[in-house]
Short mmCIF file of C-alpha atoms in Angstrom, two decimals:
data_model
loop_
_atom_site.label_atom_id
_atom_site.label_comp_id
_atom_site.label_asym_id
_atom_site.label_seq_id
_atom_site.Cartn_x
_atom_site.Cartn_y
_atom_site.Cartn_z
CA UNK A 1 30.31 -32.29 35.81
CA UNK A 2 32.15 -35.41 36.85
CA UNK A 3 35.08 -36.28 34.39
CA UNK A 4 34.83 -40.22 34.40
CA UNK A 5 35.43 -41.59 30.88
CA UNK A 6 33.06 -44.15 30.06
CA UNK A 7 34.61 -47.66 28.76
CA UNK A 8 32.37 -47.14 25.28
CA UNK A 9 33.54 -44.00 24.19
CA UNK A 10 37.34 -45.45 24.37
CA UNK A 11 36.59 -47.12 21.00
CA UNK A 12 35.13 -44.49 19.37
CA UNK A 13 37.55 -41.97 17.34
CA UNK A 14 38.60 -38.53 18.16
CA UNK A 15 36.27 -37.13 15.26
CA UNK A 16 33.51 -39.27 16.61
CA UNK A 17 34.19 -37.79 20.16
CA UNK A 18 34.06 -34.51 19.12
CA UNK A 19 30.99 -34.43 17.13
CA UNK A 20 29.19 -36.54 20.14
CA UNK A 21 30.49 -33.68 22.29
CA UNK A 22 29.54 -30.92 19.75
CA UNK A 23 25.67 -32.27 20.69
CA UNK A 24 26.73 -31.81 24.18
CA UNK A 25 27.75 -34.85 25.52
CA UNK A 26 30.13 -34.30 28.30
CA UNK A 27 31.60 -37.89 28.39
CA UNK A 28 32.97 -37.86 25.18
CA UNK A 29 34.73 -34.50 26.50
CA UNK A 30 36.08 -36.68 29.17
CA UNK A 31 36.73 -39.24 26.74
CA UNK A 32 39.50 -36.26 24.83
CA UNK A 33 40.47 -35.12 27.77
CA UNK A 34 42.18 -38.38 28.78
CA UNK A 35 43.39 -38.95 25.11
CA UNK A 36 45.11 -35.73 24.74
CA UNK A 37 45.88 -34.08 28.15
CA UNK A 38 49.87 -35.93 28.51
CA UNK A 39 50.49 -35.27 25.01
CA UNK A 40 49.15 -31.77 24.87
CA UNK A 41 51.16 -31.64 28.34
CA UNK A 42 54.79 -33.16 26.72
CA UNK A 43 53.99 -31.04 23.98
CA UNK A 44 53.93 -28.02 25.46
CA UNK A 45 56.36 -28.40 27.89
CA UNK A 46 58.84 -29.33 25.33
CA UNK A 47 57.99 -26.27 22.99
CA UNK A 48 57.70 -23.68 25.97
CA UNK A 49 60.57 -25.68 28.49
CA UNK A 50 58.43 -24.72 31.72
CA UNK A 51 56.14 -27.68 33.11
CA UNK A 52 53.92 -25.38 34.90
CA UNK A 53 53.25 -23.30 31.84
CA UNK A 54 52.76 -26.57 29.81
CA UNK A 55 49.90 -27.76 32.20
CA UNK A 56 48.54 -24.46 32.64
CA UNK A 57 48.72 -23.89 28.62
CA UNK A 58 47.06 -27.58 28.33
CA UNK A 59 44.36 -26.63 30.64
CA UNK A 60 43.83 -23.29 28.43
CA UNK A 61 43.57 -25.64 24.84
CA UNK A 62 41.11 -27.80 26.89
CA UNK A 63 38.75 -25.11 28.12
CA UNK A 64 39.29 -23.33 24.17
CA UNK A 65 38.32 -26.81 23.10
CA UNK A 66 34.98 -26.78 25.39
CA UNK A 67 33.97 -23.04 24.50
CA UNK A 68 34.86 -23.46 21.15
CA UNK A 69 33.66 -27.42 20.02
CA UNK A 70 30.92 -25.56 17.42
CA UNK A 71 34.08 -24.82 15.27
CA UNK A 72 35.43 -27.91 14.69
CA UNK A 73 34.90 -29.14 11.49
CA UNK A 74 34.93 -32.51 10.16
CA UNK A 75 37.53 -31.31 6.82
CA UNK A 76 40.37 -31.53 9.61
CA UNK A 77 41.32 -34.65 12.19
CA UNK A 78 40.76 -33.49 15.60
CA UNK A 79 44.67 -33.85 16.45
CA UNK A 80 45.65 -31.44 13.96
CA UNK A 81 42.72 -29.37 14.85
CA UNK A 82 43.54 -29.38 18.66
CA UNK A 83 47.60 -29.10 18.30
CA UNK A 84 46.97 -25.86 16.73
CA UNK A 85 45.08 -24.52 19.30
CA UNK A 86 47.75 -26.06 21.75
CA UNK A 87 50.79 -24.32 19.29
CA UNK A 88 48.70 -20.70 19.27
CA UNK A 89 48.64 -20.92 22.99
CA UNK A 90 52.07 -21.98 23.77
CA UNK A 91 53.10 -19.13 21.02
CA UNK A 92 51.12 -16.33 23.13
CA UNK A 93 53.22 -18.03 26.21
CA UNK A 94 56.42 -17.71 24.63
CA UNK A 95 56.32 -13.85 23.44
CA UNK A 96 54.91 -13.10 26.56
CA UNK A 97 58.02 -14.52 28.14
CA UNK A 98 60.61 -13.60 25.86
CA UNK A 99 59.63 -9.91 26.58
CA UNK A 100 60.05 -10.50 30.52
CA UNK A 101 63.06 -12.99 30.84
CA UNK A 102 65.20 -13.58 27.46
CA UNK A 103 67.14 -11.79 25.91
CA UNK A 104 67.94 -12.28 21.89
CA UNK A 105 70.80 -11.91 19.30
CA UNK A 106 68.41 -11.36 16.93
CA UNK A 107 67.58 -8.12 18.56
CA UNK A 108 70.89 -6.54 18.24
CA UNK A 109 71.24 -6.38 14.62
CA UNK A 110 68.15 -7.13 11.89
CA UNK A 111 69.48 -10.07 11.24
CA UNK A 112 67.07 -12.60 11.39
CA UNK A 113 68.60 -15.78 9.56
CA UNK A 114 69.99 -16.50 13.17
CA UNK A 115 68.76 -20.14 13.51
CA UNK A 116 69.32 -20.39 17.47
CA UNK A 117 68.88 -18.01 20.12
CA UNK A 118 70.75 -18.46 23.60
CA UNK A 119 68.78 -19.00 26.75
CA UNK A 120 69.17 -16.08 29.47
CA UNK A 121 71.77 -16.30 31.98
CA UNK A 122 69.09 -16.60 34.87
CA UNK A 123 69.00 -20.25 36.26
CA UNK A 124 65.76 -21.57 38.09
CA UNK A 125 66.45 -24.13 40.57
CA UNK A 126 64.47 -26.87 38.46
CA UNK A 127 67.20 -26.39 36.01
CA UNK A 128 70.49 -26.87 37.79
CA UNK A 129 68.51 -29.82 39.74
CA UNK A 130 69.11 -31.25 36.30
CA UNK A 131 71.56 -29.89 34.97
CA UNK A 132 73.50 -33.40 35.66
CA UNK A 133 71.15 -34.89 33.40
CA UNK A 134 71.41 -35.26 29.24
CA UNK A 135 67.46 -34.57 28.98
CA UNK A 136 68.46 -31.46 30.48
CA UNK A 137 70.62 -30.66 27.38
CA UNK A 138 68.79 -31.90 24.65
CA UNK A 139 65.72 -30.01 25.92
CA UNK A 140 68.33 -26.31 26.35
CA UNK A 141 69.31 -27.21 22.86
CA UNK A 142 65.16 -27.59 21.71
CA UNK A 143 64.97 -23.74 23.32
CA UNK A 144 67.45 -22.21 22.30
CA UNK A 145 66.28 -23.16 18.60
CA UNK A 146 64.42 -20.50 16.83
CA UNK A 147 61.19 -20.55 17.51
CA UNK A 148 60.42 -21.30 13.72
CA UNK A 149 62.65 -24.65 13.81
CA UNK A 150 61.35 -25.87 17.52
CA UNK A 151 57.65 -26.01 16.61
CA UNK A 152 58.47 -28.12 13.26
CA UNK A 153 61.20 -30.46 15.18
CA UNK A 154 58.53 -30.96 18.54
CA UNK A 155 56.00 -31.53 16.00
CA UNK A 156 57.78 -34.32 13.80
CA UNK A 157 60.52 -36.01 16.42
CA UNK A 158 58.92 -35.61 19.75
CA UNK A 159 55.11 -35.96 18.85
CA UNK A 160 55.71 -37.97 15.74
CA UNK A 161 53.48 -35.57 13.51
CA UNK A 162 53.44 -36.33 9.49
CA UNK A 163 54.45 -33.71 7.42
CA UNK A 164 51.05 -32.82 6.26
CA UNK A 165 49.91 -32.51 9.61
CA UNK A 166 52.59 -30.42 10.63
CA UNK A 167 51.79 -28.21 7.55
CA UNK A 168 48.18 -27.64 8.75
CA UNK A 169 48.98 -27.13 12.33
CA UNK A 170 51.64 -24.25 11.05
CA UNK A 171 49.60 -23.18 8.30
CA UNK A 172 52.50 -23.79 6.30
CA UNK A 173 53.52 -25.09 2.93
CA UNK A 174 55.07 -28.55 3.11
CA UNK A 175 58.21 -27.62 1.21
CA UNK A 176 58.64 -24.90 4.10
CA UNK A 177 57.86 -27.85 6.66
CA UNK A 178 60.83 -30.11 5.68
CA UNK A 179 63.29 -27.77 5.08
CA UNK A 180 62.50 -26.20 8.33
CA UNK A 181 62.77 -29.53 10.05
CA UNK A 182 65.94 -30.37 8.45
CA UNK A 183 67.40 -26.41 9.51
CA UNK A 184 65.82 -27.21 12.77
CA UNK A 185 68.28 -31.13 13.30
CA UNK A 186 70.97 -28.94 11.90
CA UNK A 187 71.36 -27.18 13.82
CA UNK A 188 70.22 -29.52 17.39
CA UNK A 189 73.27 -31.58 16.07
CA UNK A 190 75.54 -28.74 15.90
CA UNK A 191 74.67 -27.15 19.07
CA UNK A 192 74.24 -30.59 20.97
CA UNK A 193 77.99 -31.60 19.77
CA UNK A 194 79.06 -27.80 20.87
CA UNK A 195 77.42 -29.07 24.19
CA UNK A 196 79.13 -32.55 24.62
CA UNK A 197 82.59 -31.14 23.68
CA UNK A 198 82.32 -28.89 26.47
CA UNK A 199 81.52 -31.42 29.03
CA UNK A 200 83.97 -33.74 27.39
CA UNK A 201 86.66 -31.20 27.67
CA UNK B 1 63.53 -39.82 3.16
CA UNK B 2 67.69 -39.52 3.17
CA UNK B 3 67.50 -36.58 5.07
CA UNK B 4 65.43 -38.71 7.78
CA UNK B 5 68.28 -41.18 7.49
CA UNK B 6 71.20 -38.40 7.86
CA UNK B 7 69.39 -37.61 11.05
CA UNK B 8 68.71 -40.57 12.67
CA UNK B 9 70.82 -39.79 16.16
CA UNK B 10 68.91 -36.80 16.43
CA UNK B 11 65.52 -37.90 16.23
CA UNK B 12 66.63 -41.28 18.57
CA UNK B 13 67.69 -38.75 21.03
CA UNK B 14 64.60 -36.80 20.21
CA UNK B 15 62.32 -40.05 20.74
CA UNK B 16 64.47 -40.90 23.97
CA UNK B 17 63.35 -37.89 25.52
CA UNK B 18 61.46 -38.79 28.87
CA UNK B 19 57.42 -38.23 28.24
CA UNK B 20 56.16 -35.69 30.62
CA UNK B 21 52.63 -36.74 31.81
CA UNK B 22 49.95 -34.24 32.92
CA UNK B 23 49.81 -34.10 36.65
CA UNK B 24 47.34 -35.26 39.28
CA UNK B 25 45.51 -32.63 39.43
CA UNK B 26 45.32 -31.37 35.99
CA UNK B 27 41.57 -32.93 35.62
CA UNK B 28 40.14 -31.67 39.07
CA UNK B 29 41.93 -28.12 38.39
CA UNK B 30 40.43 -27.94 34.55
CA UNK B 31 36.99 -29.44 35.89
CA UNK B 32 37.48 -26.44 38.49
CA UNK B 33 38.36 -24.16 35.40
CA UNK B 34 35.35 -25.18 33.32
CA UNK B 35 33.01 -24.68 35.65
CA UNK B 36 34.21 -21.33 36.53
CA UNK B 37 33.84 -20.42 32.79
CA UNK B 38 30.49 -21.83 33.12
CA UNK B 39 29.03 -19.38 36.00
CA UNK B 40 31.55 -16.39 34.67
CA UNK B 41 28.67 -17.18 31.38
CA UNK B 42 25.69 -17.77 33.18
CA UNK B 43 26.45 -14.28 35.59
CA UNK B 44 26.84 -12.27 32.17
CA UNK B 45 23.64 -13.77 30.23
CA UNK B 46 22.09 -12.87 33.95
CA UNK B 47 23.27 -9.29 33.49
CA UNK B 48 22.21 -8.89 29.73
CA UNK B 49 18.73 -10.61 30.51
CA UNK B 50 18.52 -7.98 33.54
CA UNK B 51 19.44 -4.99 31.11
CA UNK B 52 16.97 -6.40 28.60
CA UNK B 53 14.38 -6.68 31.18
CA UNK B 54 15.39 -2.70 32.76
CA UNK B 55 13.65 -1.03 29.77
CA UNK B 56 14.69 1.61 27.68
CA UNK B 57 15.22 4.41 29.83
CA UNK B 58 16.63 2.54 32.52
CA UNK B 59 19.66 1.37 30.18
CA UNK B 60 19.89 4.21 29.13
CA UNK B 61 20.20 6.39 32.47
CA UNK B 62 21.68 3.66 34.37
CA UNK B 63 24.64 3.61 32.66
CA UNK B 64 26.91 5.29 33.99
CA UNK B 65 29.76 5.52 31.03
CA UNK B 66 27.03 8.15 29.80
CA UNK B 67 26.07 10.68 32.45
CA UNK B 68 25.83 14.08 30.50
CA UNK B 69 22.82 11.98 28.71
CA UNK B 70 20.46 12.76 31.78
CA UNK B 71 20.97 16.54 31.39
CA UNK B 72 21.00 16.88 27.63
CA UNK B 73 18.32 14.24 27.07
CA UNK B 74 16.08 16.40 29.33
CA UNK B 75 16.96 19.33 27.33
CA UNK B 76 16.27 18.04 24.06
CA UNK B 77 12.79 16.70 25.68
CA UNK B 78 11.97 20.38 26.97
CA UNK B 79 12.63 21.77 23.23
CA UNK B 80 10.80 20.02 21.81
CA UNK B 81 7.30 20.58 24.24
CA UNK B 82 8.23 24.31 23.97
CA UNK B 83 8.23 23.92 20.41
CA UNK B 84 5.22 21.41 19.49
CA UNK B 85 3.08 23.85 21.96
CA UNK B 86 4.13 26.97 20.17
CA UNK B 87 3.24 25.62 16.40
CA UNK B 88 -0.10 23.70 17.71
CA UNK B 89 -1.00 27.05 19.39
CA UNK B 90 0.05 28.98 16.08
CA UNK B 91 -1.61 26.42 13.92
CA UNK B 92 -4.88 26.81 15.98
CA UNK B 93 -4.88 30.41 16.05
CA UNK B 94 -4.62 30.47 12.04
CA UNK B 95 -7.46 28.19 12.00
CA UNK B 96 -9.33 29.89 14.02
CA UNK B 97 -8.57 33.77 12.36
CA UNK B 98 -9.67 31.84 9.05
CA UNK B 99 -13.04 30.56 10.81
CA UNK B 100 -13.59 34.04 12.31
CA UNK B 101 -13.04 35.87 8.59
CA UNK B 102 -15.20 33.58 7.21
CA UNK B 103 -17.62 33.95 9.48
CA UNK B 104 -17.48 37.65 9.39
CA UNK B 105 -17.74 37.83 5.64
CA UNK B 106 -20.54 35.39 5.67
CA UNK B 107 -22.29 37.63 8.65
CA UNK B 108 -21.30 40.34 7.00
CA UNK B 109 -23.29 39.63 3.84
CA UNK B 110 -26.35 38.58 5.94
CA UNK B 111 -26.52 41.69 7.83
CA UNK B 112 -26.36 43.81 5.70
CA UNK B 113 -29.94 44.22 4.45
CA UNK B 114 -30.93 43.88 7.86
CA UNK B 115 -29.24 46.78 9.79
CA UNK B 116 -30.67 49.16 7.15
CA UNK B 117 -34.11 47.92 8.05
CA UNK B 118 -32.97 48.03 11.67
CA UNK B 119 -31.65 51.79 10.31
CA UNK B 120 -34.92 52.06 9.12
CA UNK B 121 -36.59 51.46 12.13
CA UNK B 122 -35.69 54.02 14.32
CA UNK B 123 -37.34 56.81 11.67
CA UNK B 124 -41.24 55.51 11.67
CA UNK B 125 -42.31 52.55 13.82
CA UNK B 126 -45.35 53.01 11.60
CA UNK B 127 -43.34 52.96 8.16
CA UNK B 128 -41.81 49.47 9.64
CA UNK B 129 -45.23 48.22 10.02
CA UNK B 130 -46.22 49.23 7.02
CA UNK B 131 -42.88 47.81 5.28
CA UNK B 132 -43.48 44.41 6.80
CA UNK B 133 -46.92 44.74 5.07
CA UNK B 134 -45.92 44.20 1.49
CA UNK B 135 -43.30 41.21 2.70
CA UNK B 136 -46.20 39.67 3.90
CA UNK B 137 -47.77 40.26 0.93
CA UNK B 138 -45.26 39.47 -0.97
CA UNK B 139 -46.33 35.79 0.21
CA UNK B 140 -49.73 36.40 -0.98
CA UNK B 141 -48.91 37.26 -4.03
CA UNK B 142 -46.33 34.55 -4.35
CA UNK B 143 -49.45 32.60 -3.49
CA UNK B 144 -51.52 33.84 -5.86
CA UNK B 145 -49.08 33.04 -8.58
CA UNK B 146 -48.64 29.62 -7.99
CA UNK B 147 -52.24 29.57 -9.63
CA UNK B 148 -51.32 31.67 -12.46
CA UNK B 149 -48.01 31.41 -14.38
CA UNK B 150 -46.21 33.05 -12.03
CA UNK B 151 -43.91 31.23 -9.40
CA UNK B 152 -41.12 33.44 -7.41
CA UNK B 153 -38.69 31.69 -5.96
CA UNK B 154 -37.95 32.01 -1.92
CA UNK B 155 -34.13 32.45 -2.26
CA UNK B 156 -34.00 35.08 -4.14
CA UNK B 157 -30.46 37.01 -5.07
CA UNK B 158 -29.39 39.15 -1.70
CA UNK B 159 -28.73 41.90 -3.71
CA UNK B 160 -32.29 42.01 -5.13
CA UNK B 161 -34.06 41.75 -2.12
CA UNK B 162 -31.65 44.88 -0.84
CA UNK B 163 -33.22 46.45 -3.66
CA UNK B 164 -36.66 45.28 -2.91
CA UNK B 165 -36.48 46.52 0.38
CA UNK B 166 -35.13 49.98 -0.45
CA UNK B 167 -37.46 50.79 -3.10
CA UNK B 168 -40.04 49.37 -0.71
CA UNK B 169 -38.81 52.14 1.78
CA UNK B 170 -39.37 54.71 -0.97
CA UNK B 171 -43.29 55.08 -0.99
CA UNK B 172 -43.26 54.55 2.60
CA UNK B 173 -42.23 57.77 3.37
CA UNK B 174 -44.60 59.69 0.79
CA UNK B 175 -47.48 57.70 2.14
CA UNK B 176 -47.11 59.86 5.77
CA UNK B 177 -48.03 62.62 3.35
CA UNK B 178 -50.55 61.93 1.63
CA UNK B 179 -52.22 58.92 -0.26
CA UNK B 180 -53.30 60.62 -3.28
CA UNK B 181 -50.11 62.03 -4.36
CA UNK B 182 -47.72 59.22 -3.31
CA UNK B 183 -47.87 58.06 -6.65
CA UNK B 184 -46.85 61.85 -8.11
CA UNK B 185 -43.80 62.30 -6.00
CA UNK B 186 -42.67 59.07 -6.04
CA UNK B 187 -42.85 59.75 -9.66
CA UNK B 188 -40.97 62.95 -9.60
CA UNK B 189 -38.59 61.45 -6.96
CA UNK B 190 -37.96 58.99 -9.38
CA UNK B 191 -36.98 61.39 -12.49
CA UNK B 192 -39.75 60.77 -14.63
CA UNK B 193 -38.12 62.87 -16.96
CA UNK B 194 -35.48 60.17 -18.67
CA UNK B 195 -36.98 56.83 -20.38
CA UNK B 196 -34.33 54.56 -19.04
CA UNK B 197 -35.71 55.37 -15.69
CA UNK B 198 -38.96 54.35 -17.21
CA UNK B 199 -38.40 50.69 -16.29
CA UNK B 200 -36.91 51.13 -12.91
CA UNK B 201 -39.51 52.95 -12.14
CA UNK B 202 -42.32 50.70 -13.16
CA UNK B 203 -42.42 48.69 -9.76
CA UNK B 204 -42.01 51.37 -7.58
CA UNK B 205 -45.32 52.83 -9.59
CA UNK B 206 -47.11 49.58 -8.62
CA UNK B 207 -46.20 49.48 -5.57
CA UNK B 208 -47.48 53.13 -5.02
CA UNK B 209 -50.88 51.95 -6.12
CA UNK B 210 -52.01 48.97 -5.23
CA UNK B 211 -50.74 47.15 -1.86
CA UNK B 212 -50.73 44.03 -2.94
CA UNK B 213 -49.10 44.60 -6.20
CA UNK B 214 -46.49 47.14 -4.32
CA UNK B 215 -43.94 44.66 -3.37
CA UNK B 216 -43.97 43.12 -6.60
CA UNK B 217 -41.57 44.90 -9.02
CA UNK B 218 -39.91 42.23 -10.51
CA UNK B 219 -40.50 41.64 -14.34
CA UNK B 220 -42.38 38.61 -13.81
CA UNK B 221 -45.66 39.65 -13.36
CA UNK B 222 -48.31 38.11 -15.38
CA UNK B 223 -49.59 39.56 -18.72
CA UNK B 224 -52.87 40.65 -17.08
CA UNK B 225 -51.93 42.26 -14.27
CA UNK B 226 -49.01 43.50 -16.36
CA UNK B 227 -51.06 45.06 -18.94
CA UNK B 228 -53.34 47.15 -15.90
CA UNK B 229 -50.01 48.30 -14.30
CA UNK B 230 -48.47 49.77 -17.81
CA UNK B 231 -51.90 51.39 -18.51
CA UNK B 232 -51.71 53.35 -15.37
CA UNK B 233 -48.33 53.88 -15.49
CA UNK B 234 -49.09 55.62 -19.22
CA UNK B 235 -51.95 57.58 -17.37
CA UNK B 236 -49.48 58.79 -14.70
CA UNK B 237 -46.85 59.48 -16.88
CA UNK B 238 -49.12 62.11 -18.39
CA UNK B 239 -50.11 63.67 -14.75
CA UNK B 240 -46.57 64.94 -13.24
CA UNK B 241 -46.26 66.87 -16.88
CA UNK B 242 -49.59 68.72 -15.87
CA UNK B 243 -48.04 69.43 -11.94
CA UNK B 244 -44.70 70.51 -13.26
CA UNK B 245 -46.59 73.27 -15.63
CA UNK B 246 -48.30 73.95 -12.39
CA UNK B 247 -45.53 74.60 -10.13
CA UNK B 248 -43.52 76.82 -12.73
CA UNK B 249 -45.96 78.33 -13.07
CA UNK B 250 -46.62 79.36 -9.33
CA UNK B 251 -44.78 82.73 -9.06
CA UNK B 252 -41.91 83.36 -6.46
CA UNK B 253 -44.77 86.33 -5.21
CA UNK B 254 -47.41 83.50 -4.69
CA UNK B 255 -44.90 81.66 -3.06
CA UNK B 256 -43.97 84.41 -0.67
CA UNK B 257 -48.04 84.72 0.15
CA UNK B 258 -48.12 80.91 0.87
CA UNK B 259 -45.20 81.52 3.39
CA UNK B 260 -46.76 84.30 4.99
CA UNK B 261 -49.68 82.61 5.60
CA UNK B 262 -48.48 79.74 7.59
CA UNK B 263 -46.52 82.15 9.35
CA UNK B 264 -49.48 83.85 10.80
#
């Protein structure tokens, strides 16, 4: 099955590609494929902060997408459709790690209106490689949100979602999507001027 | 939109974040992936299509997450032989008790009349002879009516041709004696002295007289003939009256004499 998008199926729509592809036509799977795969990619390494997950997780959404084409329907676009496979995935991921590696505030007490949660002392070497750098920050401020606010804020200011959108792919009313996304900047500002005071000082 | 506004250096530094691209190898690995999937599919639908293809018992005994089925599906075969043999052999021995009754009732009611002839038979060959006679003639006469107004019909009640044949038997055994006075004792043996035997009687008189009339006692005889019989039936009536006077009268002296004399 050679994966070589064909130059007519780049002006054809993502809906269009995935109904050609729901008759099993493998080009316009191709076609997606080179659409989505870096923002699936960004996505998920953004919401899960580990590039080898994100790939692996973007590979996963691909090969749901290929098993699973008969249950797209036309009611949804195809982004929304595919991001929530991509945000299920990278969900699974994340509770599968958080039981290995991190360790939460939240579980101490039953508190759950804690809005941030703070990353494990452990330090891979990717990290302190760029640890120099203020990506590096931004994105230990983006995990340490709760998991809640980081979906909504990836969604909207990194992938440049709409609201509505956002509310499908979370399943979500779209009150609950703004005020989560304003919680979510909140508290980024908060802990990102925490983070620049330290350095400063 | 104000809050968008309120957060503006956020989402900049958001936006400003460096976009991470899918690696080199991301295609070739989820080509490698997909294809994996594929054979993963095709190797299962091989195994159901094989199971499918195995046949009942074989999917059933092959699998091994069901052992004790081999042992206990054996059993439960053996039952139920043991138990279909033992009802078709019970149901086939009813049947065949019901046949045999039946038979033996129906047997039973045809042999009846003939093991007392065969009982018969044993006494006189001669009487037997002489009782097949008036059968025989019975024919004739059966004949004979056809051209008159009588007609007797060939399957007659059982029970009347047992009585046929046993009165029949009756004058056979007086006729050894003597032909003249068969009709006498028959009469006597009869009890000539009630009326009610009168009628029974009448056919057994016939029979004593004539041969072809003898096996004939049924009431439908025609008027004729019917008319001769009752005449001599009157006339004999009249003669055991005259014998009966007779023997009372012999003495139990005479008697003695008699004995004496067939002594010597």
């Amino acid at each position: 099955m050679p994966i070589n998008p064909n130059s007519d199926y780049k002006k054809l729509t993502d809906e269009e590609l995935i109904l050609l592809f729901q008759r099993d036509d493998v080009n316009s799977f191709n076609e997606l494929v080179h659409r989505y795969k870096d923002k699936i990619v960004n996505f998920l390494y953004r919401y899960t902060g580990s590039r080898e997950d994100a790939e692996d997780l973007a590979q996963d959404a691909f090969l749901r997408l290929y098993k699973s084409k008969h249950l797209y329907r036309e009611i949804a676009k195809f982004s929304t459709w595919f991001y929530t496979i991509a945000i299920n995935l990278g969900k699974t991921s994340l509770n599968k790690k958080k039981k290995k590696k991190t360790f939460s505030i939240n579980n101490f007490g039953e508190d759950e209106e804690k809005d941030y949660e703070l990353p494990s002392d452990v330090i891979s070497p990717e990290e302190s490689a760029n640890a120099a750098s203020e990506n590096y920050y931004i994105q230990k401020a983006i995990e340490s949100l709760n998991d809640k606010f980081r979906q909504v804020i990836v969604l909207r200011d990194i992938e440049d979602l709409d609201y509505e959108e956002i509310a499908q792919v979370t399943n979500l009313p779209l009150g609950t999507v703004k005020s989560r996304i304003n919680r979510g900047r909140e508290c980024l500002k908060e802990m990102l001027a925490h983070i620049y005071k330290e350095k400063n000082s | 939109m104000e809050n968008e506004e309120k957060y503006t250096d956020i989402r900049d530094k958001l936006r400003s974040l460096e976009q991470i691209k899918a690696g080199d190898n991301f295609v070739h690995n989820l080509h490698h992936k997909i294809v994996e999937m594929e054979s993963e599919k095709r190797h299962e639908h091989a195994i159901k299509f094989d199971e499918g293809r195995r046949g009942f018992l074989k999917n059933l005994f092959a699998n091994r997450q069901f052992p004790w089925l081999i042992p206990a599906a054996g059993f439960t075969v053996l039952i139920f032989f043991v138990f279909y043999i033992t009802f078709m052999n019970k149901n086939l021995s009813d049947k065949n008790e019901g046949l045999f009754s039946s038979d033996k009732q129906e047997t039973g009611q045809q042999n009846q009349p003939l093991t007392k002839q065969e009982e018969t038979k044993p006494v006189s060959p001669s009487v037997t002879s002489e009782t097949e006679k008036p059968l025989t003639d019975q024919g004739k006469v059966t004949d004979k009516d056809l051209s008159g107004n009588f007609r007797s019909d060939d399957k007659s009640d059982p029970i009347e041709e047992k009585r046929k044949i046993e009165t029949s038997d009756i004058p056979k055994l007086y006729k050894d004696d003597d032909a003249g006075t068969d009709v006498e004792k028959s009469v006597e043996n009869n009890g000539m002295v009630g009326e009610e035997s009168q009628s029974s009687s009448e056919g057994e008189i016939t029979t004593g007289i004539t041969g072809d009339e003898k096996t004939d006692p049924s009431p439908k005889v025609s008027e004729p003939e019917d008319n001769v019989s009752r005449g001599i039936l009157k006339k004999e009536l009249k003669k055991p009256s005259r014998l009966k006077e007779k023997i009372d009268s012999l003495s139990k002296i005479d008697l003695e004499k008699i004995r004496k004399e067939i002594l010597k």
